[in-house]
Every structure is written in C-alpha cells, then in structure tokens.
mmCIF file with all atom_site columns, C-alpha atoms in Angstrom:
data_model
loop_
_atom_site.group_PDB
_atom_site.id
_atom_site.type_symbol
_atom_site.label_atom_id
_atom_site.label_alt_id
_atom_site.label_comp_id
_atom_site.label_asym_id
_atom_site.label_entity_id
_atom_site.label_seq_id
_atom_site.pdbx_PDB_ins_code
_atom_site.Cartn_x
_atom_site.Cartn_y
_atom_site.Cartn_z
_atom_site.occupancy
_atom_site.B_iso_or_equiv
_atom_site.pdbx_formal_charge
_atom_site.auth_seq_id
_atom_site.auth_comp_id
_atom_site.auth_asym_id
_atom_site.auth_atom_id
_atom_site.pdbx_PDB_model_num
ATOM 1   C CA . MET O 1 1   ? 48.206 -6.517  96.806 1.00 42.00 ? 14  MET O CA 1
ATOM 2   C CA . PRO O 1 2   ? 48.719 -3.637  94.449 1.00 46.00 ? 15  PRO O CA 1
ATOM 3   C CA . SER O 1 3   ? 45.924 -1.054  94.280 1.00 51.00 ? 16  SER O CA 1
ATOM 4   C CA . PHE O 1 4   ? 45.138 -1.031  90.589 1.00 52.00 ? 17  PHE O CA 1
ATOM 5   C CA . ASP O 1 5   ? 42.469 1.566   89.966 1.00 55.00 ? 18  ASP O CA 1
ATOM 6   C CA . TYR O 1 6   ? 40.591 -0.734  87.508 1.00 54.00 ? 19  TYR O CA 1
ATOM 7   C CA . VAL O 1 7   ? 39.886 -4.364  87.350 1.00 57.00 ? 20  VAL O CA 1
ATOM 8   C CA . CYS O 1 8   ? 42.437 -6.123  85.091 1.00 71.00 ? 21  CYS O CA 1
ATOM 9   C CA . ASN O 1 9   ? 44.413 -9.206  84.566 1.00 91.00 ? 22  ASN O CA 1
ATOM 10  C CA . VAL O 1 10  ? 48.264 -9.044  84.728 1.00 95.00 ? 23  VAL O CA 1
ATOM 11  C CA . PHE O 1 11  ? 49.942 -11.705 82.749 1.00 97.00 ? 24  PHE O CA 1
ATOM 12  C CA . ILE O 1 12  ? 53.620 -12.258 83.337 1.00 95.00 ? 25  ILE O CA 1
ATOM 13  C CA . VAL O 1 13  ? 55.440 -14.061 80.570 1.00 96.00 ? 26  VAL O CA 1
ATOM 14  C CA . THR O 1 14  ? 58.492 -15.858 81.820 1.00 92.00 ? 27  THR O CA 1
ATOM 15  C CA . VAL O 1 15  ? 59.676 -18.374 79.210 1.00 93.00 ? 28  VAL O CA 1
ATOM 16  C CA . PRO O 1 16  ? 63.195 -19.360 78.170 1.00 90.00 ? 29  PRO O CA 1
ATOM 17  C CA . THR O 1 17  ? 64.814 -17.410 75.417 1.00 89.00 ? 30  THR O CA 1
ATOM 18  C CA . PRO O 1 18  ? 67.849 -19.574 74.255 1.00 90.00 ? 31  PRO O CA 1
ATOM 19  C CA . ILE O 1 19  ? 70.145 -18.499 71.584 1.00 88.00 ? 32  ILE O CA 1
ATOM 20  C CA . ASP O 1 20  ? 70.567 -20.243 68.179 1.00 88.00 ? 33  ASP O CA 1
ATOM 21  C CA . GLU O 1 21  ? 73.767 -21.336 66.525 1.00 91.00 ? 34  GLU O CA 1
ATOM 22  C CA . PHE O 1 22  ? 74.290 -17.760 65.227 1.00 92.00 ? 35  PHE O CA 1
ATOM 23  C CA . LYS O 1 23  ? 73.982 -16.377 68.799 1.00 89.00 ? 36  LYS O CA 1
ATOM 24  C CA . ARG O 1 24  ? 70.601 -14.821 68.033 1.00 88.00 ? 37  ARG O CA 1
ATOM 25  C CA . PRO O 1 25  ? 67.682 -15.081 70.520 1.00 88.00 ? 38  PRO O CA 1
ATOM 26  C CA . ASP O 1 26  ? 65.222 -17.886 69.681 1.00 94.00 ? 39  ASP O CA 1
ATOM 27  C CA . LEU O 1 27  ? 61.865 -16.156 70.305 1.00 95.00 ? 40  LEU O CA 1
ATOM 28  C CA . LEU O 1 28  ? 59.734 -19.285 69.557 1.00 96.00 ? 41  LEU O CA 1
ATOM 29  C CA . LEU O 1 29  ? 58.586 -19.755 73.180 1.00 96.00 ? 42  LEU O CA 1
ATOM 30  C CA . VAL O 1 30  ? 58.057 -15.905 73.625 1.00 96.00 ? 43  VAL O CA 1
ATOM 31  C CA . ARG O 1 31  ? 55.838 -15.975 70.401 1.00 97.00 ? 44  ARG O CA 1
ATOM 32  C CA . LYS O 1 32  ? 53.844 -18.945 71.580 1.00 98.00 ? 45  LYS O CA 1
ATOM 33  C CA . ALA O 1 33  ? 53.223 -17.556 75.096 1.00 97.00 ? 46  ALA O CA 1
ATOM 34  C CA . THR O 1 34  ? 52.327 -14.096 73.557 1.00 98.00 ? 47  THR O CA 1
ATOM 35  C CA . GLU O 1 35  ? 49.778 -15.914 71.275 1.00 98.00 ? 48  GLU O CA 1
ATOM 36  C CA . THR O 1 36  ? 48.327 -17.681 74.200 1.00 98.00 ? 49  THR O CA 1
ATOM 37  C CA . VAL O 1 37  ? 47.922 -14.456 76.302 1.00 98.00 ? 50  VAL O CA 1
ATOM 38  C CA . ALA O 1 38  ? 46.582 -12.505 73.201 1.00 98.00 ? 51  ALA O CA 1
ATOM 39  C CA . GLY O 1 39  ? 43.760 -15.160 72.935 1.00 97.00 ? 52  GLY O CA 1
ATOM 40  C CA . VAL O 1 40  ? 42.352 -14.193 76.427 1.00 96.00 ? 53  VAL O CA 1
ATOM 41  C CA . LEU O 1 41  ? 43.454 -10.514 76.580 1.00 96.00 ? 54  LEU O CA 1
ATOM 42  C CA . LYS O 1 42  ? 40.738 -8.008  77.624 1.00 95.00 ? 55  LYS O CA 1
ATOM 43  C CA . LYS O 1 43  ? 40.492 -4.226  77.911 1.00 95.00 ? 56  LYS O CA 1
ATOM 44  C CA . GLY O 1 44  ? 42.589 -2.885  80.780 1.00 94.00 ? 57  GLY O CA 1
ATOM 45  C CA . ASP O 1 45  ? 44.934 -5.974  80.913 1.00 96.00 ? 58  ASP O CA 1
ATOM 46  C CA . VAL O 1 46  ? 48.607 -5.677  81.393 1.00 97.00 ? 59  VAL O CA 1
ATOM 47  C CA . VAL O 1 47  ? 51.232 -8.082  79.869 1.00 97.00 ? 60  VAL O CA 1
ATOM 48  C CA . VAL O 1 48  ? 54.662 -8.077  81.620 1.00 96.00 ? 61  VAL O CA 1
ATOM 49  C CA . TYR O 1 49  ? 57.490 -9.798  79.950 1.00 96.00 ? 62  TYR O CA 1
ATOM 50  C CA . GLU O 1 50  ? 60.375 -11.234 82.166 1.00 92.00 ? 63  GLU O CA 1
ATOM 51  C CA . SER O 1 51  ? 61.981 -13.374 79.391 1.00 87.00 ? 64  SER O CA 1
ATOM 52  C CA . THR O 1 52  ? 65.383 -11.977 78.438 1.00 82.00 ? 65  THR O CA 1
ATOM 53  C CA . VAL O 1 53  ? 64.899 -10.417 75.041 1.00 85.00 ? 66  VAL O CA 1
ATOM 54  C CA . TYR O 1 54  ? 66.638 -7.572  73.095 1.00 84.00 ? 67  TYR O CA 1
ATOM 55  C CA . PRO O 1 55  ? 65.775 -3.901  73.614 1.00 85.00 ? 68  PRO O CA 1
ATOM 56  C CA . GLY O 1 56  ? 62.586 -3.114  71.596 1.00 90.00 ? 69  GLY O CA 1
ATOM 57  C CA . CYS O 1 57  ? 61.390 -6.777  71.503 1.00 93.00 ? 70  CYS O CA 1
ATOM 58  C CA . THR O 1 58  ? 58.276 -6.033  73.435 1.00 94.00 ? 71  THR O CA 1
ATOM 59  C CA . GLU O 1 59  ? 57.136 -3.285  71.119 1.00 94.00 ? 72  GLU O CA 1
ATOM 60  C CA . GLU O 1 60  ? 58.430 -4.659  67.842 1.00 95.00 ? 73  GLU O CA 1
ATOM 61  C CA . PHE O 1 61  ? 57.760 -8.318  68.151 1.00 96.00 ? 74  PHE O CA 1
ATOM 62  C CA . CYS O 1 62  ? 55.183 -9.032  70.954 1.00 97.00 ? 75  CYS O CA 1
ATOM 63  C CA . VAL O 1 63  ? 52.809 -6.082  70.731 1.00 98.00 ? 76  VAL O CA 1
ATOM 64  C CA . PRO O 1 64  ? 51.876 -6.717  67.075 1.00 98.00 ? 77  PRO O CA 1
ATOM 65  C CA . ILE O 1 65  ? 51.067 -10.380 68.032 1.00 98.00 ? 78  ILE O CA 1
ATOM 66  C CA . LEU O 1 66  ? 48.951 -9.159  70.965 1.00 98.00 ? 79  LEU O CA 1
ATOM 67  C CA . GLU O 1 67  ? 47.080 -6.621  68.812 1.00 98.00 ? 80  GLU O CA 1
ATOM 68  C CA . ARG O 1 68  ? 46.538 -8.957  65.800 1.00 98.00 ? 81  ARG O CA 1
ATOM 69  C CA . ILE O 1 69  ? 45.084 -11.783 67.831 1.00 98.00 ? 82  ILE O CA 1
ATOM 70  C CA . SER O 1 70  ? 43.203 -9.856  70.462 1.00 98.00 ? 83  SER O CA 1
ATOM 71  C CA . GLY O 1 71  ? 41.860 -7.055  68.187 1.00 98.00 ? 84  GLY O CA 1
ATOM 72  C CA . LEU O 1 72  ? 42.758 -4.618  70.964 1.00 98.00 ? 85  LEU O CA 1
ATOM 73  C CA . LYS O 1 73  ? 44.900 -1.455  70.663 1.00 98.00 ? 86  LYS O CA 1
ATOM 74  C CA . PHE O 1 74  ? 48.275 -1.114  72.450 1.00 97.00 ? 87  PHE O CA 1
ATOM 75  C CA . ASN O 1 75  ? 48.294 1.653   75.084 1.00 97.00 ? 88  ASN O CA 1
ATOM 76  C CA . GLU O 1 76  ? 44.632 2.204   74.646 1.00 97.00 ? 89  GLU O CA 1
ATOM 77  C CA . ASP O 1 77  ? 43.059 -1.118  75.440 1.00 96.00 ? 90  ASP O CA 1
ATOM 78  C CA . PHE O 1 78  ? 45.926 -3.092  76.914 1.00 97.00 ? 91  PHE O CA 1
ATOM 79  C CA . PHE O 1 79  ? 49.391 -2.180  78.274 1.00 97.00 ? 92  PHE O CA 1
ATOM 80  C CA . CYS O 1 80  ? 52.806 -3.825  78.521 1.00 97.00 ? 93  CYS O CA 1
ATOM 81  C CA . GLY O 1 81  ? 55.523 -4.014  81.193 1.00 95.00 ? 94  GLY O CA 1
ATOM 82  C CA . TYR O 1 82  ? 58.989 -5.455  81.214 1.00 93.00 ? 95  TYR O CA 1
ATOM 83  C CA . SER O 1 83  ? 61.053 -6.655  84.142 1.00 92.00 ? 96  SER O CA 1
ATOM 84  C CA . PRO O 1 84  ? 64.019 -8.758  82.866 1.00 85.00 ? 97  PRO O CA 1
ATOM 85  C CA . GLU O 1 85  ? 64.754 -12.075 84.600 1.00 76.00 ? 98  GLU O CA 1
ATOM 86  C CA . ARG O 1 86  ? 67.800 -11.780 86.818 1.00 67.00 ? 99  ARG O CA 1
ATOM 87  C CA . ILE O 1 87  ? 68.089 -15.189 88.424 1.00 66.00 ? 100 ILE O CA 1
ATOM 88  C CA . ASN O 1 88  ? 69.850 -18.410 87.709 1.00 67.00 ? 101 ASN O CA 1
ATOM 89  C CA . PRO O 1 89  ? 67.412 -21.440 87.989 1.00 68.00 ? 102 PRO O CA 1
ATOM 90  C CA . GLY O 1 90  ? 68.344 -23.484 91.094 1.00 74.00 ? 103 GLY O CA 1
ATOM 91  C CA . ASP O 1 91  ? 70.398 -20.785 92.858 1.00 73.00 ? 104 ASP O CA 1
ATOM 92  C CA . LYS O 1 92  ? 68.760 -20.652 96.253 1.00 75.00 ? 105 LYS O CA 1
ATOM 93  C CA . GLN O 1 93  ? 70.901 -17.848 97.609 1.00 75.00 ? 106 GLN O CA 1
ATOM 94  C CA . HIS O 1 94  ? 69.941 -15.402 94.909 1.00 73.00 ? 107 HIS O CA 1
ATOM 95  C CA . ALA O 1 95  ? 66.286 -16.179 94.593 1.00 72.00 ? 108 ALA O CA 1
ATOM 96  C CA . VAL O 1 96  ? 63.945 -13.868 92.716 1.00 72.00 ? 109 VAL O CA 1
ATOM 97  C CA . THR O 1 97  ? 62.717 -12.086 95.752 1.00 71.00 ? 110 THR O CA 1
ATOM 98  C CA . LYS O 1 98  ? 66.317 -11.271 96.878 1.00 76.00 ? 111 LYS O CA 1
ATOM 99  C CA . ILE O 1 99  ? 67.525 -9.519  93.769 1.00 82.00 ? 112 ILE O CA 1
ATOM 100 C CA . LYS O 1 100 ? 66.573 -5.926  93.026 1.00 88.00 ? 113 LYS O CA 1
ATOM 101 C CA . LYS O 1 101 ? 64.305 -5.900  89.862 1.00 89.00 ? 114 LYS O CA 1
ATOM 102 C CA . ALA O 1 102 ? 64.252 -3.257  87.186 1.00 91.00 ? 115 ALA O CA 1
ATOM 103 C CA . THR O 1 103 ? 60.591 -2.609  86.226 1.00 94.00 ? 116 THR O CA 1
ATOM 104 C CA . SER O 1 104 ? 59.109 -0.618  83.388 1.00 94.00 ? 117 SER O CA 1
ATOM 105 C CA . GLY O 1 105 ? 55.694 0.002   81.656 1.00 95.00 ? 118 GLY O CA 1
ATOM 106 C CA . SER O 1 106 ? 54.559 1.169   78.312 1.00 95.00 ? 119 SER O CA 1
ATOM 107 C CA . THR O 1 107 ? 53.001 4.336   79.910 1.00 95.00 ? 120 THR O CA 1
ATOM 108 C CA . GLY O 1 108 ? 53.985 6.233   82.962 1.00 93.00 ? 121 GLY O CA 1
ATOM 109 C CA . ALA O 1 109 ? 50.871 4.987   84.802 1.00 93.00 ? 122 ALA O CA 1
ATOM 110 C CA . THR O 1 110 ? 51.670 1.378   83.746 1.00 94.00 ? 123 THR O CA 1
ATOM 111 C CA . MET O 1 111 ? 55.167 1.649   84.919 1.00 94.00 ? 124 MET O CA 1
ATOM 112 C CA . LEU O 1 112 ? 53.959 2.819   88.328 1.00 94.00 ? 125 LEU O CA 1
ATOM 113 C CA . LYS O 1 113 ? 51.498 -0.118  88.537 1.00 93.00 ? 126 LYS O CA 1
ATOM 114 C CA . VAL O 1 114 ? 53.956 -2.752  87.404 1.00 95.00 ? 127 VAL O CA 1
ATOM 115 C CA . ASP O 1 115 ? 56.587 -1.409  89.864 1.00 95.00 ? 128 ASP O CA 1
ATOM 116 C CA . GLU O 1 116 ? 53.829 -1.477  92.640 1.00 94.00 ? 129 GLU O CA 1
ATOM 117 C CA . LEU O 1 117 ? 53.153 -5.130  91.881 1.00 94.00 ? 130 LEU O CA 1
ATOM 118 C CA . TYR O 1 118 ? 56.773 -6.143  91.903 1.00 93.00 ? 131 TYR O CA 1
ATOM 119 C CA . ARG O 1 119 ? 57.566 -4.161  95.078 1.00 93.00 ? 132 ARG O CA 1
ATOM 120 C CA . SER O 1 120 ? 54.788 -6.252  96.839 1.00 92.00 ? 133 SER O CA 1
ATOM 121 C CA . VAL O 1 121 ? 56.784 -9.481  96.359 1.00 89.00 ? 134 VAL O CA 1
ATOM 122 C CA . ILE O 1 122 ? 60.471 -8.487  95.728 1.00 90.00 ? 135 ILE O CA 1
ATOM 123 C CA . THR O 1 123 ? 61.902 -7.893  99.214 1.00 88.00 ? 136 THR O CA 1
ATOM 124 C CA . ALA O 1 124 ? 65.247 -6.538  97.759 1.00 88.00 ? 137 ALA O CA 1
ATOM 125 C CA . GLY O 1 125 ? 63.357 -3.738  96.092 1.00 91.00 ? 138 GLY O CA 1
ATOM 126 C CA . THR O 1 126 ? 62.826 -2.428  92.552 1.00 92.00 ? 139 THR O CA 1
ATOM 127 C CA . HIS O 1 127 ? 64.277 0.161   90.140 1.00 91.00 ? 140 HIS O CA 1
ATOM 128 C CA . PRO O 1 128 ? 61.571 1.624   87.890 1.00 92.00 ? 141 PRO O CA 1
ATOM 129 C CA . VAL O 1 129 ? 62.680 2.859   84.515 1.00 89.00 ? 142 VAL O CA 1
ATOM 130 C CA . SER O 1 130 ? 60.730 4.993   82.121 1.00 82.00 ? 143 SER O CA 1
ATOM 131 C CA . SER O 1 131 ? 60.803 2.804   78.939 1.00 84.00 ? 144 SER O CA 1
ATOM 132 C CA . LEU O 1 132 ? 60.311 -0.801  78.004 1.00 82.00 ? 145 LEU O CA 1
ATOM 133 C CA . ARG O 1 133 ? 63.724 -0.558  76.477 1.00 79.00 ? 146 ARG O CA 1
ATOM 134 C CA . LEU O 1 134 ? 65.000 -0.021  80.099 1.00 56.00 ? 147 LEU O CA 1
ATOM 135 C CA . ARG O 1 135 ? 66.614 3.463   79.742 1.00 43.00 ? 148 ARG O CA 1
ATOM 136 C CA . LYS O 1 136 ? 67.215 5.165   83.045 1.00 39.00 ? 149 LYS O CA 1
ATOM 137 C CA . ARG O 1 137 ? 64.295 7.452   84.119 1.00 38.00 ? 150 ARG O CA 1
#
C-alpha cells in the first residue's frame, strides 16, 4: 500500500469517453462522475482521471466542477492526477496490470504519490511525467 503522508481518499475516475458525430469527446460521463466525487471531496483528497480525454481537460473542465461543488481550492485543499486508460476491454492478454502506465499529478508531490499508488498494482511498471497534460519530465 502506498505510504501517503496524510490521510486522504484517492478517487479514480474511469468512465467511457465516446466521441460524438463530429469526432469530439462526449464528456457527459466524465462530468457526472466529477460531480459525484466533488460531492464527497475533502481536504487532502486526490482525484485521478483515467478516462481518455484531451490534454488540459483535467484542469480546464474537471477542476472547476470539483472546486464549485466541493468549495475546496485546487492544489491547496485537493489534488489531481492523470493516468490515461491504455487497455481494450475484454483483452485478457494485455490486462491493466500488464501494460506500462503513464502517471502524473497536479503537483510534484502528488505525481510521486500517484506513481507510487500505480506502481503498487501495475506489474509492468509506470512512467511518471511532470504534467497532467503528460509532457515528458
């Protein structure tokens, strides 16, 4: 189990993100999941998104929802991570634990904690990056 230095909840949001007829991501399920998490978010909590979204979606779309509903401040009261989904549902050969996962966090400390959490279950390893937009570190 990861050694988080404070008591917190880690919420991992993994919902489908289909595309619409114009090939744009349909964020309805991401929004609804974010609203649900925001309703129970507490100081120190971490919200990790795995849903496949565009670069910047976490900060530009999800964080404002989390702040508005929870009344908490991003990167002061709660933190975010991103580790994009890299599996095909039903593919038993390439299960989630067998595929190297990119991990990130909204702060350097959060990135390390999110990576530690994923390393504890992903046997193929992780690749931490320094930004929620998944730039190389």
